[in-house]
């Protein structure tokens, strides 16, 4: 049978290119054609076939010269929050329209060094603020499983691109769930490493104490391949980068799960969890038991507090980080203004979207004199307690499993006028983010209908994701648990109709 490039894994594509059965240029052309054919998804915000093909030719030359990296010629795409020299970078904002970075983000540079070829830049919520990708200045992204639904966010373009087979693998970033949640909503696999393992250098900053880069792909095996290139110290460029040597995350993928203790936080399975999601999770947990794992009940008592805590800390940091967009240093500047202050005001009023403005206001408020102690400081204290709760839990379990989100992907427009409804849907991803833990989303089933509202029906089958959380530096264990599950199931291999 001919090699099916559209459905092939990263590992298989790399192997075919390395053996020169397939050239990097052919692989790039194949996916560029798919991207073009599915422009309606709006997953990509920038493509530049000439730049892509130049990178592909360089990969072919490296292979011919015998010095190819592990990902030589593999076409990937980057969330448009990573700065790139060969492509514009907007962070989903009008503020950065037309901006081009003079350097590559460390994650981009490391994947390029491994030989990967960039297909383009992926749509995302403005400055990664959102859960639906509807906050992008460049328009919403369609979920490939159902074009009337959101792909999740903020890495919505990333997840949609993998689900639609427009790229075998992509990058995303996760501040409060933005890799895990869109991965779950689009039926792909994604991992966010321990805070500090991936460099933040060249990632347009949202909330610096939370932001983390990671890969999204079809399988845990492919994620492991990319993550091995992404992680590693970058001490000169990111002061929060950890001095922890790079790791081959592919090594323990096949380890047995016999005796693995999976912690089930009771707070993750309460009333807020939709019945259709719960049914898929229950089946997945049974599958884990068949694989030899043991389920143990745990408690993460401050789960609910993660929402107010995150929505104080993240906006606080965002308000500070976004002060750099002042019409002088980067991107947009108002065309007409009076004095300097007026220039700042008009530039920021024009350049930022509603959600970003909302967060700047909240963030400025909670940091202001008189409110700092009541909100910001209190949030920091509770953040520490949330992290401590996880350490307590990890005394009795090796990994934690639960839902990624309370429901499957909702309809475009359903929550776009209700920021709080969006924030509440982050409940299961925020605790791990606040604690800085590694987390992943693994396709674990499909919802065949909204079981809580049977009269509404769900229309098309929508993917459900299982969240796995590990202790610090537990990425390999998460990938191992996900890989073994994927060896026993085929949810991650299913393709949405029409792709
Ligand atoms: N949905 C969360 C937010 O809006 C998380 C976003 C992210 O992880 N970048 O902040």
mmCIF file of C-alpha atoms in Angstrom, residues 42-184:
data_model
loop_
_atom_site.group_PDB
_atom_site.id
_atom_site.type_symbol
_atom_site.label_atom_id
_atom_site.label_comp_id
_atom_site.label_asym_id
_atom_site.label_seq_id
_atom_site.Cartn_x
_atom_site.Cartn_y
_atom_site.Cartn_z
ATOM 1 C CA UNK A 42 -9.475 29.354 9.572
ATOM 2 C CA UNK A 43 -6.883 27.331 11.484
ATOM 3 C CA UNK A 44 -3.922 29.135 9.917
ATOM 4 C CA UNK A 45 -3.313 32.873 10.133
ATOM 5 C CA UNK A 46 -0.100 32.890 8.094
ATOM 6 C CA UNK A 47 1.382 30.678 5.450
ATOM 7 C CA UNK A 48 4.316 31.372 3.170
ATOM 8 C CA UNK A 49 4.927 28.431 0.821
ATOM 9 C CA UNK A 50 8.246 29.879 -0.320
ATOM 10 C CA UNK A 51 9.570 30.082 3.219
ATOM 11 C CA UNK A 52 8.273 26.580 3.978
ATOM 12 C CA UNK A 53 9.797 25.075 0.862
ATOM 13 C CA UNK A 54 13.137 26.763 1.540
ATOM 14 C CA UNK A 55 13.175 25.110 4.969
ATOM 15 C CA UNK A 56 12.189 21.793 3.381
ATOM 16 C CA UNK A 57 15.006 22.017 0.847
ATOM 17 C CA UNK A 58 17.433 22.694 3.688
ATOM 18 C CA UNK A 59 16.122 19.585 5.478
ATOM 19 C CA UNK A 60 16.603 17.495 2.333
ATOM 20 C CA UNK A 61 20.128 18.847 2.001
ATOM 21 C CA UNK A 62 20.902 17.991 5.634
ATOM 22 C CA UNK A 63 19.675 14.440 5.063
ATOM 23 C CA UNK A 64 21.771 14.115 1.917
ATOM 24 C CA UNK A 65 24.779 15.378 3.873
ATOM 25 C CA UNK A 66 24.128 12.828 6.595
ATOM 26 C CA UNK A 67 23.527 15.264 9.435
ATOM 27 C CA UNK A 68 19.792 15.125 9.833
ATOM 28 C CA UNK A 69 18.099 15.764 13.167
ATOM 29 C CA UNK A 70 15.432 13.459 14.627
ATOM 30 C CA UNK A 71 12.600 15.450 13.022
ATOM 31 C CA UNK A 72 14.336 16.168 9.715
ATOM 32 C CA UNK A 73 11.774 17.207 7.125
ATOM 33 C CA UNK A 74 8.726 16.723 9.368
ATOM 34 C CA UNK A 75 6.217 19.476 8.602
ATOM 35 C CA UNK A 76 4.832 21.170 11.687
ATOM 36 C CA UNK A 77 3.123 24.464 12.456
ATOM 37 C CA UNK A 78 3.365 26.888 15.342
ATOM 38 C CA UNK A 79 0.768 28.639 17.410
ATOM 39 C CA UNK A 80 0.974 32.289 16.462
ATOM 40 C CA UNK A 81 2.120 33.165 19.961
ATOM 41 C CA UNK A 82 5.675 31.973 19.213
ATOM 42 C CA UNK A 83 7.778 34.539 17.425
ATOM 43 C CA UNK A 84 9.239 33.404 14.127
ATOM 44 C CA UNK A 85 11.728 34.978 11.767
ATOM 45 C CA UNK A 86 10.314 33.431 8.609
ATOM 46 C CA UNK A 87 6.652 34.197 9.303
ATOM 47 C CA UNK A 88 4.778 37.134 10.806
ATOM 48 C CA UNK A 89 3.637 36.888 14.438
ATOM 49 C CA UNK A 90 0.360 38.407 15.622
ATOM 50 C CA UNK A 91 -0.526 36.573 18.872
ATOM 51 C CA UNK A 92 -4.072 36.698 17.503
ATOM 52 C CA UNK A 93 -4.105 40.464 18.050
ATOM 53 C CA UNK A 94 -4.618 43.429 15.820
ATOM 54 C CA UNK A 95 -1.945 45.053 17.970
ATOM 55 C CA UNK A 96 0.736 42.955 16.284
ATOM 56 C CA UNK A 97 -0.677 42.934 12.763
ATOM 57 C CA UNK A 98 2.243 42.852 10.339
ATOM 58 C CA UNK A 99 4.811 42.313 13.092
ATOM 59 C CA UNK A 100 7.853 40.275 12.231
ATOM 60 C CA UNK A 101 10.308 39.131 14.844
ATOM 61 C CA UNK A 102 14.042 39.385 14.244
ATOM 62 C CA UNK A 103 14.532 36.031 16.005
ATOM 63 C CA UNK A 104 12.873 32.649 16.571
ATOM 64 C CA UNK A 105 11.388 31.604 19.913
ATOM 65 C CA UNK A 106 13.482 28.921 21.610
ATOM 66 C CA UNK A 107 10.769 26.299 21.012
ATOM 67 C CA UNK A 108 10.715 27.199 17.310
ATOM 68 C CA UNK A 109 14.500 27.205 17.102
ATOM 69 C CA UNK A 110 14.837 23.848 18.857
ATOM 70 C CA UNK A 111 12.308 22.150 16.610
ATOM 71 C CA UNK A 112 14.011 23.687 13.586
ATOM 72 C CA UNK A 113 17.331 22.422 14.850
ATOM 73 C CA UNK A 114 15.810 18.954 15.072
ATOM 74 C CA UNK A 115 14.968 19.370 11.390
ATOM 75 C CA UNK A 116 11.259 20.233 11.487
ATOM 76 C CA UNK A 117 9.879 22.368 8.667
ATOM 77 C CA UNK A 118 7.374 25.136 9.456
ATOM 78 C CA UNK A 119 4.114 25.107 7.483
ATOM 79 C CA UNK A 120 2.830 28.354 8.960
ATOM 80 C CA UNK A 121 1.314 30.011 11.975
ATOM 81 C CA UNK A 122 -1.850 28.928 13.742
ATOM 82 C CA UNK A 123 -4.818 30.959 14.867
ATOM 83 C CA UNK A 124 -5.320 31.477 18.604
ATOM 84 C CA UNK A 125 -7.188 33.620 21.080
ATOM 85 C CA UNK A 126 -5.740 37.110 21.370
ATOM 86 C CA UNK A 127 -2.619 36.888 23.552
ATOM 87 C CA UNK A 128 -3.772 33.345 24.410
ATOM 88 C CA UNK A 129 -6.666 34.672 26.476
ATOM 89 C CA UNK A 130 -9.665 32.487 25.948
ATOM 90 C CA UNK A 131 -11.163 29.037 25.856
ATOM 91 C CA UNK A 132 -12.868 29.061 22.464
ATOM 92 C CA UNK A 133 -10.570 30.801 19.988
ATOM 93 C CA UNK A 134 -13.381 33.318 19.456
ATOM 94 C CA UNK A 135 -11.199 36.064 20.930
ATOM 95 C CA UNK A 136 -8.872 36.054 17.927
ATOM 96 C CA UNK A 137 -8.741 39.288 15.936
ATOM 97 C CA UNK A 138 -8.445 37.035 12.886
ATOM 98 C CA UNK A 139 -11.777 35.290 13.351
ATOM 99 C CA UNK A 140 -13.025 32.117 14.965
ATOM 100 C CA UNK A 141 -11.788 28.635 14.032
ATOM 101 C CA UNK A 142 -14.158 25.814 13.162
ATOM 102 C CA UNK A 143 -13.996 22.519 14.986
ATOM 103 C CA UNK A 144 -13.298 19.889 12.277
ATOM 104 C CA UNK A 145 -15.715 17.486 13.991
ATOM 105 C CA UNK A 146 -18.576 19.961 13.681
ATOM 106 C CA UNK A 147 -18.115 23.268 11.871
ATOM 107 C CA UNK A 148 -20.762 24.909 14.059
ATOM 108 C CA UNK A 149 -18.682 24.314 17.189
ATOM 109 C CA UNK A 150 -15.604 25.937 18.701
ATOM 110 C CA UNK A 151 -12.278 24.101 18.570
ATOM 111 C CA UNK A 152 -11.440 25.193 22.121
ATOM 112 C CA UNK A 153 -8.794 27.680 23.063
ATOM 113 C CA UNK A 154 -6.588 29.378 23.229
ATOM 114 C CA UNK A 155 -4.623 26.984 20.973
ATOM 115 C CA UNK A 156 -7.724 26.401 18.833
ATOM 116 C CA UNK A 157 -6.005 26.682 15.466
ATOM 117 C CA UNK A 158 -3.360 24.226 16.646
ATOM 118 C CA UNK A 159 -5.867 21.578 17.698
ATOM 119 C CA UNK A 160 -8.052 22.035 14.625
ATOM 120 C CA UNK A 161 -5.043 21.713 12.311
ATOM 121 C CA UNK A 162 -4.019 18.366 13.801
ATOM 122 C CA UNK A 163 -7.600 17.047 13.876
ATOM 123 C CA UNK A 164 -8.080 18.024 10.212
ATOM 124 C CA UNK A 165 -4.721 16.498 9.280
ATOM 125 C CA UNK A 166 -3.369 19.832 8.049
ATOM 126 C CA UNK A 167 -0.188 19.091 9.976
ATOM 127 C CA UNK A 168 1.014 15.918 11.695
ATOM 128 C CA UNK A 169 2.026 17.893 14.771
ATOM 129 C CA UNK A 170 1.985 21.465 16.035
ATOM 130 C CA UNK A 171 2.971 23.602 18.986
ATOM 131 C CA UNK A 172 0.656 25.200 21.485
ATOM 132 C CA UNK A 173 0.924 27.027 24.773
ATOM 133 C CA UNK A 174 -0.869 26.370 28.018
ATOM 134 C CA UNK A 175 -1.336 29.025 30.687
ATOM 135 C CA UNK A 176 -4.520 27.678 32.223
ATOM 136 C CA UNK A 177 -5.415 24.823 29.896
ATOM 137 C CA UNK A 178 -4.830 26.068 26.372
ATOM 138 C CA UNK A 179 -3.104 22.919 25.158
ATOM 139 C CA UNK A 180 -5.223 20.400 27.050
ATOM 140 C CA UNK A 181 -8.677 21.861 26.422
ATOM 141 C CA UNK A 182 -8.506 22.398 22.636
ATOM 142 C CA UNK A 183 -6.798 19.004 22.318
ATOM 143 C CA UNK A 184 -9.767 17.470 24.140
#
